[in-house]
Short mmCIF file of C-alpha atoms in Angstrom, two decimals:
data_model
loop_
_atom_site.label_atom_id
_atom_site.label_comp_id
_atom_site.label_asym_id
_atom_site.label_seq_id
_atom_site.Cartn_x
_atom_site.Cartn_y
_atom_site.Cartn_z
CA MET A 269 -9.66 17.98 -50.43
CA THR A 270 -13.05 18.22 -50.18
CA ASP A 271 -14.97 20.64 -52.10
CA THR A 272 -17.48 22.43 -50.82
CA LEU A 273 -18.69 25.29 -50.21
CA GLU A 274 -20.40 25.23 -46.80
CA LYS A 275 -19.38 27.78 -44.59
CA PRO A 276 -19.39 25.80 -41.07
CA ALA A 277 -21.76 26.48 -38.77
CA THR A 278 -21.47 28.38 -35.55
CA ALA A 279 -22.29 26.30 -32.99
CA VAL A 280 -20.80 22.35 -33.74
CA HIS A 281 -21.35 20.39 -31.37
CA GLU A 282 -19.19 17.51 -32.50
CA HIS A 283 -15.17 17.71 -34.29
CA ARG A 284 -14.80 13.62 -33.34
CA TRP A 285 -16.45 10.71 -32.33
CA SER A 286 -17.37 10.41 -29.02
CA ARG A 287 -20.17 8.31 -26.85
CA ARG A 288 -22.20 11.08 -27.36
CA LEU A 289 -22.15 11.30 -31.44
CA VAL A 290 -22.99 7.02 -31.83
CA LEU A 291 -26.14 8.21 -29.16
CA TRP A 292 -27.15 11.06 -31.76
CA ALA A 293 -26.28 8.62 -34.53
CA THR A 294 -28.26 5.32 -33.22
CA VAL A 295 -31.38 7.81 -32.50
CA LEU A 296 -31.00 9.52 -36.15
CA THR A 297 -31.04 5.28 -37.57
CA LEU A 298 -33.42 4.99 -35.61
CA ALA A 299 -36.02 7.64 -37.02
CA ASN A 300 -35.09 6.14 -40.36
CA VAL A 301 -35.51 2.98 -39.66
CA LEU A 302 -39.54 4.10 -39.85
CA ALA A 303 -39.19 5.04 -42.94
CA ASP A 304 -38.67 1.56 -44.04
CA LEU A 305 -41.65 0.34 -42.06
CA VAL A 306 -43.87 2.80 -43.19
CA ILE A 307 -43.70 2.10 -47.23
CA GLY A 308 -42.93 -1.21 -46.58
CA SER A 309 -44.22 -2.94 -43.89
CA PRO A 310 -47.95 -2.06 -44.80
CA MET A 311 -46.95 -4.30 -48.19
CA MET A 312 -46.35 -7.64 -45.97
CA VAL A 313 -50.43 -7.76 -45.94
CA LEU A 314 -51.90 -6.39 -48.55
CA PRO A 315 -53.88 -9.38 -49.09
CA GLN A 316 -55.36 -8.90 -45.82
CA LEU A 317 -56.47 -5.12 -46.91
CA LEU A 318 -57.52 -5.78 -49.66
CA GLU A 319 -59.76 -7.98 -48.16
CA HIS A 320 -60.63 -5.64 -45.44
CA PHE A 321 -62.18 -2.95 -47.68
CA ASP A 322 -63.63 -5.06 -50.42
CA THR A 323 -61.01 -3.50 -52.85
CA ASP A 324 -59.04 -4.03 -55.97
CA GLN A 325 -56.69 -1.11 -55.78
CA ALA A 326 -53.86 -2.54 -54.49
CA ALA A 327 -51.47 0.23 -56.53
CA TRP A 328 -53.21 3.09 -54.35
CA LEU A 329 -52.15 0.96 -50.83
CA SER A 330 -48.77 -0.21 -51.80
CA ALA A 331 -47.80 3.79 -53.13
CA SER A 332 -50.22 6.20 -51.54
CA ALA A 333 -47.07 6.84 -49.10
CA LEU A 334 -44.40 7.16 -51.51
CA LEU A 335 -47.11 9.50 -53.79
CA ALA A 336 -47.56 11.15 -49.96
CA GLY A 337 -43.62 12.25 -48.94
CA ALA A 338 -43.60 13.72 -52.78
CA ILE A 339 -45.95 15.60 -52.08
CA TRP A 340 -44.89 16.80 -48.17
CA SER A 341 -40.58 17.02 -49.11
CA PRO A 342 -40.41 20.38 -50.68
CA LEU A 343 -42.84 21.89 -47.12
CA LEU A 344 -40.53 19.93 -44.90
CA ALA A 345 -37.65 20.94 -46.73
CA LYS A 346 -37.85 24.41 -46.50
CA SER A 347 -39.69 24.56 -43.63
CA ALA A 348 -36.56 23.33 -41.80
CA ASP A 349 -33.87 25.43 -43.07
CA LEU A 350 -36.47 28.28 -41.61
CA HIS A 351 -37.33 26.57 -38.34
CA GLY A 352 -34.98 24.23 -37.43
CA LYS A 353 -33.97 20.68 -38.95
CA ARG A 354 -34.55 19.02 -35.13
CA ARG A 355 -38.22 20.89 -34.81
CA MET A 356 -39.57 19.92 -38.69
CA LEU A 357 -38.49 16.15 -37.74
CA VAL A 358 -40.00 15.63 -34.32
CA VAL A 359 -43.36 17.33 -36.69
CA THR A 360 -42.23 14.81 -39.29
CA LEU A 361 -42.45 12.20 -36.85
CA LEU A 362 -45.51 12.56 -35.10
CA LEU A 363 -47.34 13.16 -38.07
CA ALA A 364 -46.43 10.16 -39.19
CA CYS A 365 -47.54 8.21 -35.84
CA ALA A 366 -50.51 9.85 -36.25
CA GLY A 367 -50.80 8.39 -39.69
CA GLY A 368 -50.15 4.88 -38.32
CA VAL A 369 -53.00 5.31 -35.88
CA VAL A 370 -55.68 6.46 -38.49
CA CYS A 371 -54.28 3.72 -40.60
CA LEU A 372 -55.10 1.38 -37.42
CA LEU A 373 -58.57 2.62 -36.83
CA ALA A 374 -59.68 3.37 -40.54
CA PRO A 375 -63.06 1.91 -41.22
CA ASN A 376 -63.27 2.65 -44.51
CA LEU A 377 -60.45 3.03 -47.84
CA LEU A 378 -60.95 6.73 -47.23
CA ILE A 379 -59.81 7.36 -44.48
CA PHE A 380 -57.16 4.41 -44.38
CA LEU A 381 -55.19 6.68 -47.77
CA ALA A 382 -55.81 9.40 -45.20
CA GLY A 383 -54.16 7.98 -42.97
CA ARG A 384 -51.13 7.01 -45.52
CA PHE A 385 -51.13 10.63 -46.24
CA LEU A 386 -49.99 11.06 -43.18
CA GLN A 387 -47.87 8.40 -42.76
CA GLY A 388 -46.34 9.74 -45.92
CA ALA A 389 -44.01 12.47 -44.11
CA ALA A 390 -42.02 9.88 -42.40
CA PHE A 391 -40.02 10.06 -46.48
CA ALA A 392 -38.74 13.20 -45.07
CA ALA A 393 -37.21 11.80 -41.85
CA VAL A 394 -33.71 10.97 -44.44
CA PHE A 395 -32.95 13.96 -45.77
CA LEU A 396 -34.09 15.91 -42.21
CA SER A 397 -31.76 13.37 -40.47
CA VAL A 398 -28.26 14.46 -42.70
CA THR A 399 -28.70 17.98 -43.02
CA LEU A 400 -29.23 18.13 -39.01
CA VAL A 401 -26.02 15.53 -38.66
CA ARG A 402 -23.72 18.21 -41.56
CA GLN A 403 -24.62 21.23 -39.48
CA ILE A 404 -23.81 19.92 -35.25
CA CYS A 405 -21.40 17.85 -36.51
CA ALA A 406 -18.21 19.29 -37.70
CA PRO A 407 -17.51 17.99 -41.53
CA GLY A 408 -15.62 15.50 -41.88
CA VAL A 409 -17.25 12.87 -38.93
CA ALA A 410 -20.36 14.65 -40.16
CA MET A 411 -20.25 12.38 -43.73
CA ALA A 412 -19.24 9.40 -41.70
CA VAL A 413 -22.37 9.30 -39.63
CA VAL A 414 -24.29 10.16 -42.94
CA GLY A 415 -23.43 7.02 -44.27
CA LEU A 416 -23.95 5.08 -41.10
CA VAL A 417 -28.11 7.04 -40.41
CA THR A 418 -28.66 6.12 -44.69
CA SER A 419 -27.81 2.84 -44.83
CA GLY A 420 -28.07 1.92 -41.22
CA SER A 421 -31.70 1.22 -41.19
CA SER A 422 -31.90 -1.24 -44.09
CA VAL A 423 -30.83 -3.74 -41.39
CA VAL A 424 -34.10 -4.20 -39.93
CA GLY A 425 -35.05 -5.07 -43.71
CA ILE A 426 -32.88 -8.26 -42.93
CA VAL A 427 -35.45 -9.58 -39.94
CA GLU A 428 -38.33 -7.53 -40.48
CA PRO A 429 -40.03 -9.94 -41.71
CA PHE A 430 -38.83 -12.54 -39.36
CA LEU A 431 -39.91 -10.10 -36.59
CA MET A 432 -43.80 -8.76 -38.07
CA LYS A 433 -44.88 -12.16 -39.51
CA PRO A 434 -45.54 -13.93 -35.67
CA LEU A 435 -47.33 -10.26 -34.95
CA VAL A 436 -49.32 -10.32 -37.96
CA ASP A 437 -50.32 -13.79 -37.60
CA ALA A 438 -51.82 -12.84 -34.14
CA VAL A 439 -53.25 -9.87 -34.10
CA GLY A 440 -54.07 -9.19 -38.56
CA PHE A 441 -52.72 -6.52 -40.54
CA ARG A 442 -53.40 -3.85 -38.13
CA GLY A 443 -50.63 -4.81 -36.13
CA VAL A 444 -48.20 -3.16 -38.82
CA PHE A 445 -49.56 0.04 -38.72
CA ALA A 446 -49.56 -0.01 -33.86
CA VAL A 447 -45.84 -1.07 -34.45
CA ALA A 448 -45.39 1.75 -37.42
CA ALA A 449 -47.23 4.11 -34.83
CA VAL A 450 -45.55 2.98 -31.77
CA PHE A 451 -41.96 3.13 -33.53
CA ALA A 452 -42.87 7.30 -34.49
CA GLY A 453 -43.75 8.59 -31.13
CA LEU A 454 -41.08 6.87 -29.57
CA ALA A 455 -38.02 7.92 -32.14
CA ALA A 456 -40.13 11.27 -31.43
CA LEU A 457 -39.66 11.62 -27.93
CA CYS A 458 -35.94 10.36 -28.44
CA VAL A 459 -35.26 12.58 -31.17
CA ARG A 460 -36.60 15.53 -28.84
CA ALA A 461 -35.21 14.77 -25.78
CA VAL A 462 -31.35 13.14 -26.76
CA LEU A 463 -30.41 15.97 -30.38
CA PRO A 464 -29.84 18.89 -30.27
CA GLU A 465 -31.09 21.73 -32.49
CA SER A 466 -29.55 22.82 -35.74
CA PRO A 467 -27.62 26.10 -35.62
CA VAL A 468 -28.01 27.21 -38.79
CA ARG A 469 -31.36 29.23 -40.06
CA GLY A 470 -32.08 30.67 -42.89
CA GLY A 471 -34.46 33.67 -43.13
CA GLY A 472 -37.26 34.37 -44.76
CA ARG A 473 -41.41 32.51 -45.60
CA ILE A 474 -42.41 29.49 -47.09
CA ASP A 475 -43.58 29.44 -50.28
CA VAL A 476 -46.52 27.62 -49.59
CA ARG A 477 -48.04 27.87 -52.75
CA GLY A 478 -44.48 26.55 -54.79
CA ALA A 479 -44.20 24.28 -52.11
CA LEU A 480 -47.75 23.03 -53.10
CA LEU A 481 -48.11 23.33 -56.55
CA LEU A 482 -44.36 21.30 -56.35
CA GLY A 483 -45.27 18.26 -54.44
CA GLY A 484 -49.05 17.54 -56.10
CA GLY A 485 -47.69 17.86 -59.71
CA LEU A 486 -44.51 15.20 -58.45
CA GLY A 487 -47.37 13.13 -56.68
CA ALA A 488 -49.68 13.30 -59.86
CA VAL A 489 -46.27 12.25 -62.08
CA LEU A 490 -45.25 9.47 -60.01
CA ALA A 491 -48.95 8.38 -59.58
CA TRP A 492 -49.63 7.88 -63.19
CA THR A 493 -46.15 6.36 -63.51
CA THR A 494 -47.06 3.91 -60.52
CA LEU A 495 -50.55 3.32 -60.78
CA GLY A 496 -50.93 3.39 -65.03
CA GLY A 497 -50.62 0.04 -64.68
CA GLU A 498 -52.96 -1.33 -63.49
CA HIS A 499 -55.33 1.39 -64.62
CA GLY A 500 -54.45 2.07 -67.72
CA ARG A 501 -51.71 4.59 -68.90
CA PHE A 502 -53.18 6.02 -71.39
CA SER A 503 -57.60 6.04 -69.78
CA GLY A 504 -58.79 9.17 -69.29
CA GLY A 505 -57.83 9.09 -65.59
CA MET A 506 -54.59 8.97 -65.69
CA LEU A 507 -53.58 10.31 -68.77
CA THR A 508 -55.81 13.66 -66.77
CA LEU A 509 -54.01 12.64 -63.34
CA LEU A 510 -50.55 12.85 -65.14
CA ALA A 511 -51.47 16.21 -67.06
CA ALA A 512 -52.10 17.70 -63.68
CA GLY A 513 -49.11 17.19 -62.16
CA VAL A 514 -46.97 18.75 -66.06
CA VAL A 515 -49.47 21.96 -65.66
CA ALA A 516 -48.20 21.61 -61.74
CA LEU A 517 -45.45 21.74 -62.11
CA ALA A 518 -44.80 24.04 -64.98
CA ALA A 519 -46.49 26.46 -62.88
CA TRP A 520 -44.15 25.71 -60.00
CA ALA A 521 -41.26 26.60 -62.15
CA PHE A 522 -42.86 29.89 -64.15
CA LEU A 523 -43.46 31.13 -59.60
CA SER A 524 -40.05 30.21 -59.18
CA PHE A 525 -38.79 33.04 -61.23
CA ARG A 526 -40.87 35.18 -60.37
CA VAL A 527 -41.59 35.47 -56.12
CA ALA A 528 -38.44 36.36 -53.58
CA GLU A 529 -37.60 33.35 -52.05
CA PRO A 530 -39.49 30.33 -54.01
CA VAL A 531 -39.26 26.58 -51.69
CA ILE A 532 -36.60 25.68 -54.50
CA ASP A 533 -34.75 28.06 -56.44
CA LEU A 534 -33.72 26.72 -59.21
CA ARG A 535 -31.73 30.51 -60.22
CA ALA A 536 -28.91 29.01 -57.31
CA LEU A 537 -29.08 25.52 -58.63
CA SER A 538 -25.13 25.03 -59.67
CA ARG A 539 -23.21 23.53 -61.96
CA PRO A 540 -22.41 20.54 -59.76
CA ILE A 541 -25.56 20.49 -58.01
CA LEU A 542 -27.19 20.22 -60.96
CA LEU A 543 -25.12 17.16 -62.42
CA THR A 544 -25.16 15.28 -58.63
CA LEU A 545 -29.01 15.21 -59.09
CA LEU A 546 -28.35 14.23 -62.12
CA ALA A 547 -25.98 11.07 -61.50
CA LEU A 548 -28.17 10.30 -58.68
CA VAL A 549 -31.83 9.71 -60.99
CA LEU A 550 -30.17 7.66 -63.76
CA ALA A 551 -28.31 5.89 -60.56
CA ALA A 552 -30.92 5.19 -58.55
CA GLY A 553 -33.19 4.00 -61.51
CA SER A 554 -30.49 1.33 -62.53
CA PHE A 555 -29.60 -0.19 -58.87
CA ARG A 556 -33.96 -0.09 -58.18
CA GLY A 557 -34.39 -2.27 -61.32
CA ILE A 558 -31.61 -4.58 -60.46
CA LEU A 559 -33.62 -5.33 -56.27
CA GLN A 560 -36.88 -5.43 -58.57
CA LEU A 561 -35.48 -8.23 -60.72
CA THR A 562 -33.80 -10.08 -58.82
CA GLY A 563 -37.24 -10.24 -57.19
CA LEU A 564 -38.79 -11.94 -60.26
CA ILE A 565 -36.74 -14.67 -61.25
CA ALA A 566 -36.53 -15.61 -57.43
CA GLN A 567 -39.52 -17.10 -58.63
CA ILE A 568 -39.23 -18.37 -61.79
CA PRO A 569 -37.47 -22.34 -61.52
CA PRO A 570 -34.97 -22.80 -63.69
CA GLY A 571 -36.28 -26.02 -64.97
CA LEU A 572 -38.80 -24.20 -67.29
CA GLY A 573 -36.00 -23.60 -69.62
CA LEU A 574 -36.62 -19.93 -70.19
CA GLY A 575 -32.42 -19.42 -70.08
CA TYR A 576 -33.26 -17.77 -66.46
CA GLY A 577 -35.27 -18.58 -63.51
CA LEU A 578 -33.51 -19.26 -59.48
CA GLY A 579 -35.81 -21.08 -57.54
CA HIS A 580 -39.72 -21.48 -57.15
CA GLY A 581 -40.12 -18.88 -54.36
CA GLU A 582 -37.66 -20.73 -51.93
CA SER A 583 -34.64 -17.48 -53.22
CA ILE A 584 -36.16 -14.89 -51.75
CA ASP A 585 -35.40 -13.90 -48.51
CA VAL A 586 -31.93 -14.22 -48.87
CA LEU A 587 -32.01 -12.70 -52.10
CA LEU A 588 -34.08 -9.79 -49.97
CA ALA A 589 -31.39 -10.18 -47.02
CA ALA A 590 -27.89 -9.86 -49.27
CA PRO A 591 -28.89 -6.13 -51.17
CA ASN A 592 -29.89 -4.88 -47.07
CA VAL A 593 -26.86 -6.25 -45.75
CA GLY A 594 -24.86 -4.49 -48.74
CA ILE A 595 -27.05 -1.11 -47.67
CA VAL A 596 -24.84 -1.30 -44.80
CA VAL A 597 -21.51 -1.94 -45.59
CA GLY A 598 -21.69 0.98 -48.37
CA GLY A 599 -23.29 3.76 -47.10
CA THR A 600 -20.97 2.89 -44.04
CA LEU A 601 -17.99 2.78 -46.04
CA ALA A 602 -19.51 5.69 -48.62
CA GLY A 603 -19.86 8.02 -45.28
CA ARG A 604 -16.42 6.73 -43.94
CA LEU A 605 -13.77 7.34 -47.04
CA ALA A 606 -16.03 11.25 -47.76
CA GLY A 607 -14.94 12.16 -43.84
CA ARG A 608 -11.05 11.94 -45.23
CA TYR A 609 -11.14 12.44 -49.01
CA GLY A 610 -14.65 14.26 -49.90
CA PRO A 611 -18.15 12.36 -50.71
CA ALA A 612 -17.12 12.89 -54.55
CA LEU A 613 -15.04 10.04 -55.45
CA PRO A 614 -17.43 7.23 -52.92
CA LEU A 615 -20.04 8.37 -55.36
CA LEU A 616 -18.09 7.74 -58.41
CA GLY A 617 -16.80 4.02 -57.15
CA GLY A 618 -20.34 3.81 -55.39
CA ILE A 619 -21.73 3.62 -59.39
CA ALA A 620 -18.28 2.01 -60.88
CA LEU A 621 -19.67 -0.92 -58.58
CA GLY A 622 -22.79 -1.01 -59.59
CA ALA A 623 -22.34 -0.78 -62.95
CA ALA A 624 -19.96 -4.25 -62.72
CA ALA A 625 -22.18 -5.95 -60.78
CA THR A 626 -24.90 -5.17 -62.72
CA PHE A 627 -23.30 -6.22 -66.10
CA THR A 628 -22.49 -8.95 -64.36
CA MET A 629 -26.24 -10.50 -63.47
CA LEU A 630 -26.70 -10.88 -67.18
CA ALA A 631 -25.30 -14.27 -66.11
CA GLY A 632 -26.42 -14.21 -62.93
CA VAL A 633 -29.94 -14.20 -63.67
CA SER A 634 -29.77 -18.24 -64.10
CA SER A 635 -27.47 -18.85 -61.16
CA LEU A 636 -28.68 -18.79 -57.94
CA PRO A 637 -24.65 -18.32 -55.97
CA LEU A 638 -24.12 -15.08 -58.32
CA ALA A 639 -27.14 -13.62 -57.79
CA VAL A 640 -27.69 -13.19 -54.18
CA GLY A 641 -23.23 -12.09 -54.55
CA CYS A 642 -24.34 -9.51 -57.28
CA GLY A 643 -27.23 -8.89 -55.13
CA ALA A 644 -25.54 -8.00 -52.08
CA VAL A 645 -22.49 -5.70 -54.46
CA VAL A 646 -25.17 -3.44 -55.80
CA GLY A 647 -26.75 -2.72 -51.91
CA MET A 648 -23.76 -1.91 -51.57
CA ALA A 649 -23.63 0.65 -54.37
CA ALA A 650 -26.94 1.95 -53.26
CA GLY A 651 -25.31 2.34 -50.09
CA ALA A 652 -22.58 4.37 -51.14
CA ILE A 653 -24.14 6.06 -54.07
CA GLY A 654 -27.37 7.50 -51.12
CA ALA A 655 -24.79 8.62 -47.89
CA SER A 656 -22.12 10.52 -50.81
CA GLY A 657 -25.72 12.19 -53.04
CA TYR A 658 -26.37 13.52 -49.31
CA ASN A 659 -23.11 14.65 -48.77
CA LEU A 660 -21.61 15.88 -51.73
CA ALA A 661 -24.72 17.72 -52.24
CA THR A 662 -24.97 19.05 -48.91
CA SER A 663 -21.53 20.31 -49.04
CA LEU A 664 -22.29 22.30 -52.09
CA GLU A 665 -24.54 23.98 -51.27
CA ALA A 666 -24.78 27.00 -47.99
CA PRO A 667 -25.77 25.89 -44.88
CA GLU A 668 -28.61 27.68 -45.10
CA ARG A 669 -30.56 25.81 -47.89
CA GLN A 670 -28.50 22.43 -46.99
CA GLY A 671 -32.32 21.19 -45.77
CA THR A 672 -34.24 22.03 -49.64
CA THR A 673 -30.99 20.13 -51.47
CA ALA A 674 -31.76 17.98 -49.48
CA GLY A 675 -35.14 17.35 -49.69
CA LEU A 676 -34.24 17.25 -52.92
CA VAL A 677 -32.06 14.43 -53.15
CA SER A 678 -34.76 12.30 -51.59
CA VAL A 679 -37.21 13.24 -54.64
CA VAL A 680 -34.51 12.59 -57.05
CA LEU A 681 -33.66 9.16 -55.43
CA ALA A 682 -37.57 8.40 -55.41
CA LEU A 683 -38.25 9.47 -59.52
CA GLY A 684 -35.26 7.97 -60.60
CA SER A 685 -36.65 4.83 -58.86
CA VAL A 686 -40.23 5.06 -59.71
CA VAL A 687 -39.57 5.77 -63.27
CA PHE A 688 -37.04 3.04 -64.21
CA THR A 689 -39.24 0.65 -62.25
CA PHE A 690 -42.05 1.09 -64.78
CA ALA A 691 -39.88 1.40 -68.08
CA GLY A 692 -38.63 -2.06 -66.50
CA GLY A 693 -41.51 -3.08 -66.38
CA GLU A 694 -43.05 -2.27 -70.01
CA ILE A 695 -39.72 -3.74 -70.91
CA LEU A 696 -40.75 -7.22 -69.26
CA ARG A 697 -43.81 -6.80 -70.02
CA ALA A 698 -43.47 -6.05 -74.00
CA THR A 699 -41.22 -9.87 -74.50
CA GLU A 700 -43.90 -11.57 -72.09
CA ILE A 701 -44.79 -15.65 -73.53
CA PRO A 702 -47.91 -15.86 -74.62
CA GLY A 703 -49.37 -18.71 -72.34
CA ARG A 704 -46.12 -19.26 -70.20
CA SER A 705 -46.81 -18.10 -66.19
CA ALA A 706 -44.68 -18.96 -63.10
CA ALA A 707 -46.33 -18.54 -59.81
CA GLY A 708 -49.10 -17.15 -61.11
CA ALA A 709 -47.59 -14.21 -62.78
CA PRO A 710 -46.50 -13.88 -66.88
CA VAL A 711 -42.93 -14.88 -68.17
CA SER A 712 -41.02 -12.54 -70.53
CA THR A 713 -38.21 -14.31 -73.21
CA ALA A 714 -34.52 -14.39 -71.74
CA THR A 715 -33.94 -12.05 -74.31
CA GLY A 716 -36.40 -9.51 -73.03
CA VAL A 717 -34.86 -10.11 -68.95
CA GLN A 718 -31.58 -9.70 -70.84
CA LEU A 719 -32.55 -6.23 -72.08
CA TYR A 720 -33.60 -5.06 -68.82
CA VAL A 721 -30.42 -5.39 -67.28
CA VAL A 722 -28.40 -3.89 -70.10
CA THR A 723 -30.80 -1.26 -69.83
CA ALA A 724 -29.66 -0.91 -66.43
CA GLY A 725 -25.54 -1.27 -66.57
CA VAL A 726 -26.23 1.20 -69.23
CA LEU A 727 -27.72 3.47 -67.05
CA PHE A 728 -25.01 2.97 -64.79
CA LEU A 729 -22.80 4.27 -67.49
CA LEU A 730 -24.39 7.30 -67.78
CA ALA A 731 -24.57 8.57 -64.23
CA ALA A 732 -20.83 7.70 -63.78
CA LEU A 733 -20.14 10.67 -67.08
CA PRO A 734 -21.46 13.87 -64.41
CA ALA A 735 -20.01 11.76 -61.21
CA THR A 736 -16.48 11.33 -63.43
CA PHE A 737 -16.79 15.25 -63.35
CA LEU A 738 -17.63 15.69 -60.07
CA ALA A 739 -14.11 13.66 -59.07
CA ARG A 740 -11.92 15.10 -60.89
CA ARG A 741 -13.14 18.94 -59.60
CA ALA A 742 -12.87 17.75 -55.87
CA GLY A 743 -9.24 16.48 -57.03
CA ARG A 744 -8.73 19.71 -58.60
CA ARG A 745 -9.58 21.67 -56.10
#
């Protein structure tokens, strides 16, 4: 039986699979593809952006939308609980569309970054889709659909480089933002025309001050973590940014206990929800770290005699495609299993699968076939963890607060990914071999690479502890 506190929605539209439900799932997957386009596509044209805007601020160009997503999420999540999930999903997509247009026409770097800030609202599309599905479908069907919409967008990651490259070659970097703007506008129209509104609404008002403190604090801390490597993590400016983020988060936590309706009610977060978030932040760091490592070692030839290496860079495409295939398979399968057995068990299964593949990667760092296989399995784990995390957290929450909780899941997943990316980079940087490089980048010792993999594996094992408790609790119920 599913471990849930959720009350049935008052106007559930679909209790089983139908043509209409397939159409809904397709439209929501289309909306979630936008988040991938906004975050990932500009990386394909990063050199052109640096040249066009005459800047060396690569980190700001690459991380700005993700940081903006952290700022937008608390406000959009709470607004969705009060004003409707479909309405806020349409607003989110229109903001991303406007951001794409601003980036397309931006005459200077400042206006371009303002456009990226608007585009960052697309980060909310995933959790808004999840909560909408949870309230317009019966629980068993909803969990399967959540698996599809949270992982189906990864198909784009397989074909995107091949589709975007001819466009970029023909019209330059602006083509990426034109596609994102058109895509966002089309998705907004489809959501508005096809999907019903969520039947459950919360009451009260939005704590705008709390949302700004929480979002701004998260954005500042993530900015310090993400951008510190380029600007000097302990420079005056970066330390000021970190201090501002910590103060903002502390102020938000203090105020959340004093206002009647905080943007996230810390007092209402039950022990199972906190354990779910803990498992997700650890697991997200693990699988994101392994996917990053495979991209790095793919550019190191085995002939350098380092004890690891997968090629001269020609292996990058297959190494990046394999995890995306795995994400689709893992997320879809986890959603189906959650509909029958509850989401806690697939979450634990995904974490166990990720741990096994990560420790196998100790041998895969020097074997391309094994690395591809490990990447695919880690991708399956990532898909299962993401889908199960959303399903579990929202099933443990009352319907009128599911938007806020799903938004918190998105922020936690991003936080885990960013923090371990930083920590893993520090491990590799601390073990660099002086005077050695490959593909223009410094290389680390085999010991550093192995330590990186072991650290990711240990995080998976730590994530399994709260996941095991949740699975046992669900089994008892």
